[in-house]
PDB file of C-alpha atoms in Angstrom:
ATOM      1  CA  MET A   1     140.350 202.848  95.009  1.00  0.00           C
ATOM      2  CA  LYS A   2     139.398 202.862  91.446  1.00  0.00           C
ATOM      3  CA  GLU A   3     138.180 199.372  89.654  1.00  0.00           C
ATOM      4  CA  ALA A   4     139.677 197.932  86.994  1.00  0.00           C
ATOM      5  CA  LEU A   5     138.685 198.750  83.803  1.00  0.00           C
ATOM      6  CA  VAL A   6     136.207 195.989  82.262  1.00  0.00           C
ATOM      7  CA  VAL A   7     134.423 197.479  79.219  1.00  0.00           C
ATOM      8  CA  ASN A   8     136.776 199.184  77.087  1.00  0.00           C
ATOM      9  CA  LEU A   9     134.696 200.848  74.376  1.00  0.00           C
ATOM     10  CA  ALA A  10     138.478 202.845  73.406  1.00  0.00           C
ATOM     11  CA  ALA A  11     139.574 199.140  72.020  1.00  0.00           C
ATOM     12  CA  TYR A  12     136.380 199.377  69.694  1.00  0.00           C
ATOM     13  CA  ASP A  13     138.101 198.352  66.012  1.00  0.00           C
ATOM     14  CA  PHE A  14     135.121 196.987  63.486  1.00  0.00           C
ATOM     15  CA  SER A  15     134.884 199.418  60.837  1.00  0.00           C
ATOM     16  CA  PHE A  16     132.899 198.198  57.482  1.00  0.00           C
ATOM     17  CA  SER A  17     135.189 198.429  54.580  1.00  0.00           C
ATOM     18  CA  ILE A  18     135.643 202.087  52.774  1.00  0.00           C
ATOM     19  CA  SER A  19     133.879 200.090  50.212  1.00  0.00           C
ATOM     20  CA  ASN A  20     130.689 200.137  52.006  1.00  0.00           C
ATOM     21  CA  LYS A  21     130.896 203.220  53.587  1.00  0.00           C
ATOM     22  CA  LEU A  22     130.561 204.609  49.738  1.00  0.00           C
ATOM     23  CA  CYS A  23     128.251 202.319  49.021  1.00  0.00           C
ATOM     24  CA  ARG A  24     126.066 203.127  51.942  1.00  0.00           C
ATOM     25  CA  LEU A  25     126.530 206.879  51.350  1.00  0.00           C
ATOM     26  CA  LEU A  26     125.172 206.847  47.609  1.00  0.00           C
ATOM     27  CA  TRP A  27     122.240 204.136  49.013  1.00  0.00           C
ATOM     28  CA  ASN A  28     121.269 207.030  51.066  1.00  0.00           C
ATOM     29  CA  CYS A  29     121.976 209.888  48.735  1.00  0.00           C
ATOM     30  CA  THR A  30     119.709 207.508  45.933  1.00  0.00           C
ATOM     31  CA  TYR A  31     117.363 206.958  49.111  1.00  0.00           C
ATOM     32  CA  TRP A  32     116.362 210.567  49.685  1.00  0.00           C
ATOM     33  CA  ILE A  33     116.534 211.734  45.742  1.00  0.00           C
ATOM     34  CA  PHE A  34     115.254 208.844  44.159  1.00  0.00           C
ATOM     35  CA  VAL A  35     112.891 206.843  46.261  1.00  0.00           C
ATOM     36  CA  ARG A  36     111.336 208.041  49.225  1.00  0.00           C
ATOM     37  CA  PRO A  37     109.001 211.150  47.446  1.00  0.00           C
ATOM     38  CA  PHE A  38     107.603 208.335  44.778  1.00  0.00           C
ATOM     39  CA  ASN A  39     105.822 206.806  47.518  1.00  0.00           C
ATOM     40  CA  LEU A  40     102.603 206.266  45.619  1.00  0.00           C
ATOM     41  CA  SER A  41     101.892 202.694  44.862  1.00  0.00           C
ATOM     42  CA  ILE A  42     102.313 203.157  40.500  1.00  0.00           C
ATOM     43  CA  PHE A  43     106.541 203.721  41.558  1.00  0.00           C
ATOM     44  CA  ARG A  44     106.829 200.519  43.278  1.00  0.00           C
ATOM     45  CA  GLU A  45     108.087 198.795  40.301  1.00  0.00           C
ATOM     46  CA  TYR A  46     110.631 201.618  40.274  1.00  0.00           C
ATOM     47  CA  ARG A  47     111.322 201.699  43.867  1.00  0.00           C
ATOM     48  CA  THR A  48     111.760 197.547  42.960  1.00  0.00           C
ATOM     49  CA  LEU A  49     114.472 198.238  39.940  1.00  0.00           C
ATOM     50  CA  ILE A  50     116.045 200.827  42.123  1.00  0.00           C
ATOM     51  CA  LEU A  51     116.566 198.694  45.179  1.00  0.00           C
ATOM     52  CA  LYS A  52     117.502 196.318  42.682  1.00  0.00           C
ATOM     53  CA  LEU A  53     120.360 197.896  40.980  1.00  0.00           C
ATOM     54  CA  PHE A  54     121.854 198.140  44.949  1.00  0.00           C
ATOM     55  CA  GLY A  55     121.887 194.430  44.970  1.00  0.00           C
ATOM     56  CA  ALA A  56     118.351 193.293  46.431  1.00  0.00           C
ATOM     57  CA  LYS A  57     117.158 190.457  44.960  1.00  0.00           C
ATOM     58  CA  ILE A  58     113.279 191.346  44.961  1.00  0.00           C
ATOM     59  CA  GLY A  59     110.888 188.441  44.260  1.00  0.00           C
ATOM     60  CA  LYS A  60     108.188 189.596  41.550  1.00  0.00           C
ATOM     61  CA  ASN A  61     105.255 191.613  42.544  1.00  0.00           C
ATOM     62  CA  ALA A  62     106.550 191.867  46.072  1.00  0.00           C
ATOM     63  CA  HIS A  63     105.938 195.213  47.499  1.00  0.00           C
ATOM     64  CA  ILE A  64     108.283 197.633  49.395  1.00  0.00           C
ATOM     65  CA  TYR A  65     107.049 200.488  50.414  1.00  0.00           C
ATOM     66  CA  ALA A  66     108.895 204.069  49.911  1.00  0.00           C
ATOM     67  CA  SER A  67     108.921 204.501  53.898  1.00  0.00           C
ATOM     68  CA  ALA A  68     110.434 201.192  54.475  1.00  0.00           C
ATOM     69  CA  ARG A  69     114.391 202.041  55.438  1.00  0.00           C
ATOM     70  CA  ILE A  70     116.883 199.236  54.326  1.00  0.00           C
ATOM     71  CA  TRP A  71     120.325 199.584  55.593  1.00  0.00           C
ATOM     72  CA  ALA A  72     121.836 197.723  52.883  1.00  0.00           C
ATOM     73  CA  PRO A  73     120.148 196.353  49.843  1.00  0.00           C
ATOM     74  CA  TRP A  74     122.714 194.143  49.385  1.00  0.00           C
ATOM     75  CA  ASN A  75     121.622 192.465  52.168  1.00  0.00           C
ATOM     76  CA  LEU A  76     118.006 191.600  51.756  1.00  0.00           C
ATOM     77  CA  GLU A  77     115.714 189.212  50.033  1.00  0.00           C
ATOM     78  CA  ILE A  78     112.584 189.070  49.657  1.00  0.00           C
ATOM     79  CA  GLY A  79     110.296 186.820  48.111  1.00  0.00           C
ATOM     80  CA  GLU A  80     107.310 186.979  45.418  1.00  0.00           C
ATOM     81  CA  HIS A  81     103.970 188.633  46.571  1.00  0.00           C
ATOM     82  CA  SER A  82     105.531 189.490  50.159  1.00  0.00           C
ATOM     83  CA  ILE A  83     105.404 193.184  51.437  1.00  0.00           C
ATOM     84  CA  LEU A  84     107.463 195.164  53.437  1.00  0.00           C
ATOM     85  CA  GLY A  85     105.292 197.795  54.870  1.00  0.00           C
ATOM     86  CA  PRO A  86     105.387 201.734  55.872  1.00  0.00           C
ATOM     87  CA  LYS A  87     107.909 202.461  58.092  1.00  0.00           C
ATOM     88  CA  VAL A  88     110.063 199.326  58.227  1.00  0.00           C
ATOM     89  CA  ASP A  89     113.410 199.863  59.751  1.00  0.00           C
ATOM     90  CA  CYS A  90     115.026 196.861  58.099  1.00  0.00           C
ATOM     91  CA  TYR A  91     118.903 197.182  59.713  1.00  0.00           C
ATOM     92  CA  ASN A  92     120.552 194.255  58.148  1.00  0.00           C
ATOM     93  CA  GLN A  93     123.973 195.274  58.194  1.00  0.00           C
ATOM     94  CA  GLY A  94     123.567 191.371  58.682  1.00  0.00           C
ATOM     95  CA  LYS A  95     121.492 189.179  55.805  1.00  0.00           C
ATOM     96  CA  ILE A  96     117.751 189.548  56.025  1.00  0.00           C
ATOM     97  CA  ILE A  97     116.024 187.190  54.004  1.00  0.00           C
ATOM     98  CA  ILE A  98     112.260 186.883  53.877  1.00  0.00           C
ATOM     99  CA  GLY A  99     110.046 184.198  52.030  1.00  0.00           C
ATOM    100  CA  ASP A 100     107.132 184.298  50.024  1.00  0.00           C
ATOM    101  CA  HIS A 101     103.685 185.256  50.657  1.00  0.00           C
ATOM    102  CA  SER A 102     104.835 187.265  54.023  1.00  0.00           C
ATOM    103  CA  VAL A 103     103.849 190.674  55.455  1.00  0.00           C
ATOM    104  CA  ILE A 104     106.581 192.878  57.580  1.00  0.00           C
ATOM    105  CA  SER A 105     103.403 195.912  59.440  1.00  0.00           C
ATOM    106  CA  GLN A 106     104.630 199.044  59.431  1.00  0.00           C
ATOM    107  CA  LYS A 107     106.789 200.645  62.173  1.00  0.00           C
ATOM    108  CA  SER A 108     108.155 196.821  62.448  1.00  0.00           C
ATOM    109  CA  TYR A 109     111.942 196.490  63.198  1.00  0.00           C
ATOM    110  CA  LEU A 110     114.369 194.121  62.023  1.00  0.00           C
ATOM    111  CA  CYS A 111     117.364 193.644  63.370  1.00  0.00           C
ATOM    112  CA  ALA A 112     120.478 191.497  61.924  1.00  0.00           C
ATOM    113  CA  SER A 113     123.609 192.741  64.116  1.00  0.00           C
ATOM    114  CA  SER A 114     124.351 193.446  67.923  1.00  0.00           C
ATOM    115  CA  HIS A 115     127.558 193.110  69.901  1.00  0.00           C
ATOM    116  CA  ASP A 116     129.019 190.783  71.843  1.00  0.00           C
ATOM    117  CA  TYR A 117     128.917 191.859  75.441  1.00  0.00           C
ATOM    118  CA  LYS A 118     130.978 189.359  76.988  1.00  0.00           C
ATOM    119  CA  ILE A 119     134.328 190.578  75.246  1.00  0.00           C
ATOM    120  CA  TYR A 120     136.143 193.808  76.194  1.00  0.00           C
ATOM    121  CA  ASN A 121     135.717 195.564  73.360  1.00  0.00           C
ATOM    122  CA  PHE A 122     131.930 195.257  72.473  1.00  0.00           C
ATOM    123  CA  PRO A 123     132.701 193.710  69.122  1.00  0.00           C
ATOM    124  CA  LEU A 124     130.161 193.821  66.508  1.00  0.00           C
ATOM    125  CA  ILE A 125     127.938 190.573  65.015  1.00  0.00           C
ATOM    126  CA  LEU A 126     126.437 189.739  62.404  1.00  0.00           C
ATOM    127  CA  LYS A 127     123.185 187.656  62.360  1.00  0.00           C
ATOM    128  CA  PRO A 128     120.921 187.322  59.778  1.00  0.00           C
ATOM    129  CA  ILE A 129     117.171 187.208  59.986  1.00  0.00           C
ATOM    130  CA  THR A 130     115.178 184.525  58.408  1.00  0.00           C
ATOM    131  CA  ILE A 131     111.350 185.198  57.731  1.00  0.00           C
ATOM    132  CA  GLU A 132     109.835 182.055  55.962  1.00  0.00           C
ATOM    133  CA  ASP A 133     106.872 181.899  53.548  1.00  0.00           C
ATOM    134  CA  GLN A 134     103.402 182.759  54.588  1.00  0.00           C
ATOM    135  CA  VAL A 135     104.494 184.976  57.631  1.00  0.00           C
ATOM    136  CA  TRP A 136     103.002 187.636  59.352  1.00  0.00           C
ATOM    137  CA  ILE A 137     105.224 190.346  61.771  1.00  0.00           C
ATOM    138  CA  ALA A 138     102.347 192.840  62.614  1.00  0.00           C
ATOM    139  CA  ALA A 139     102.751 196.267  63.656  1.00  0.00           C
ATOM    140  CA  ASP A 140     105.936 197.647  65.438  1.00  0.00           C
ATOM    141  CA  ALA A 141     106.959 194.213  66.078  1.00  0.00           C
ATOM    142  CA  PHE A 142     110.724 193.906  67.004  1.00  0.00           C
ATOM    143  CA  ILE A 143     112.798 190.899  65.325  1.00  0.00           C
ATOM    144  CA  GLY A 144     116.158 190.355  67.277  1.00  0.00           C
ATOM    145  CA  PRO A 145     119.118 189.023  65.917  1.00  0.00           C
ATOM    146  CA  GLY A 146     119.578 185.294  64.497  1.00  0.00           C
ATOM    147  CA  VAL A 147     116.149 184.751  64.703  1.00  0.00           C
ATOM    148  CA  LYS A 148     114.146 182.217  62.813  1.00  0.00           C
ATOM    149  CA  ILE A 149     110.667 183.036  61.865  1.00  0.00           C
ATOM    150  CA  SER A 150     109.115 179.813  60.749  1.00  0.00           C
ATOM    151  CA  GLN A 151     106.590 179.145  57.984  1.00  0.00           C
ATOM    152  CA  GLY A 152     102.403 180.102  58.430  1.00  0.00           C
ATOM    153  CA  SER A 153     103.394 182.253  62.120  1.00  0.00           C
ATOM    154  CA  VAL A 154     102.515 185.158  63.176  1.00  0.00           C
ATOM    155  CA  ILE A 155     104.184 187.650  65.586  1.00  0.00           C
ATOM    156  CA  ALA A 156     101.234 189.639  67.421  1.00  0.00           C
ATOM    157  CA  ALA A 157     101.613 193.147  67.102  1.00  0.00           C
ATOM    158  CA  ARG A 158     104.142 195.320  69.108  1.00  0.00           C
ATOM    159  CA  SER A 159     106.003 191.750  70.158  1.00  0.00           C
ATOM    160  CA  SER A 160     110.045 191.322  70.465  1.00  0.00           C
ATOM    161  CA  VAL A 161     111.476 188.045  69.330  1.00  0.00           C
ATOM    162  CA  PHE A 162     114.418 186.971  70.522  1.00  0.00           C
ATOM    163  CA  THR A 163     114.284 183.407  69.994  1.00  0.00           C
ATOM    164  CA  ASN A 164     112.973 181.232  66.578  1.00  0.00           C
ATOM    165  CA  ILE A 165     109.303 180.241  65.983  1.00  0.00           C
ATOM    166  CA  ASP A 166     107.654 177.639  65.315  1.00  0.00           C
ATOM    167  CA  PRO A 167     105.410 176.954  61.850  1.00  0.00           C
ATOM    168  CA  TRP A 168     101.657 177.859  61.995  1.00  0.00           C
ATOM    169  CA  VAL A 169     101.981 179.301  65.299  1.00  0.00           C
ATOM    170  CA  VAL A 170     100.691 182.589  66.988  1.00  0.00           C
ATOM    171  CA  ALA A 171     103.292 184.410  69.259  1.00  0.00           C
ATOM    172  CA  GLY A 172     103.505 186.960  70.845  1.00  0.00           C
ATOM    173  CA  GLY A 173     104.448 189.425  73.717  1.00  0.00           C
ATOM    174  CA  ASN A 174     107.589 190.535  75.516  1.00  0.00           C
ATOM    175  CA  PRO A 175     109.842 188.648  75.003  1.00  0.00           C
ATOM    176  CA  ALA A 176     107.648 186.608  71.949  1.00  0.00           C
ATOM    177  CA  ASN A 177     105.969 183.318  73.136  1.00  0.00           C
ATOM    178  CA  TYR A 178     103.602 180.828  71.730  1.00  0.00           C
ATOM    179  CA  ILE A 179      99.797 181.936  72.208  1.00  0.00           C
ATOM    180  CA  LYS A 180      97.875 179.486  70.048  1.00  0.00           C
ATOM    181  CA  ASP A 181      97.743 177.588  66.963  1.00  0.00           C
ATOM    182  CA  ARG A 182      97.664 179.165  63.504  1.00  0.00           C
ATOM    183  CA  VAL A 183      94.646 177.265  61.939  1.00  0.00           C
ATOM    184  CA  MET A 184      93.983 178.437  58.445  1.00  0.00           C
ATOM    185  CA  LYS A 185      90.364 178.541  56.982  1.00  0.00           C
ATOM    186  CA  ILE A 186      89.682 177.745  52.952  1.00  0.00           C
TER     187      ILE A 186
END
């Protein structure tokens, strides 16, 4: 006897608007032609200008590497003197906000959306990510949907963060847990 179908992906109906799809198409073409090839640091302001033309809010002296992949620049806010490092994947269907003096290191993955697995048609849900001031996300970390990384925190390399992180702590692992307090030396 065949069991009843509980998950029905044929009923999946979340679709971005035509306008959103056209903007993403235009952004992807622009990225590959006018951003990605200009990877030298002398083009930093040029890359910032292109991203701002697509609606990104970028603070003074922010540095976004040419190899960083941004799904929707209009859903990105990055503060002053912050860095989106090489090969960072910013999957920002939902909003991603990064504060001042924060570093998102190479190959990290920021994911601001998921699916509601408890509903039969698996609908897309957008959950913003907030990364506050003076945070360091070390190499190859995963930051999940709806997470808030509080001021001054450090996320260890290759960690996976699924819950909010307290201020001025070091967290790491999969899933990321408190390791120790972050004590600054002057």
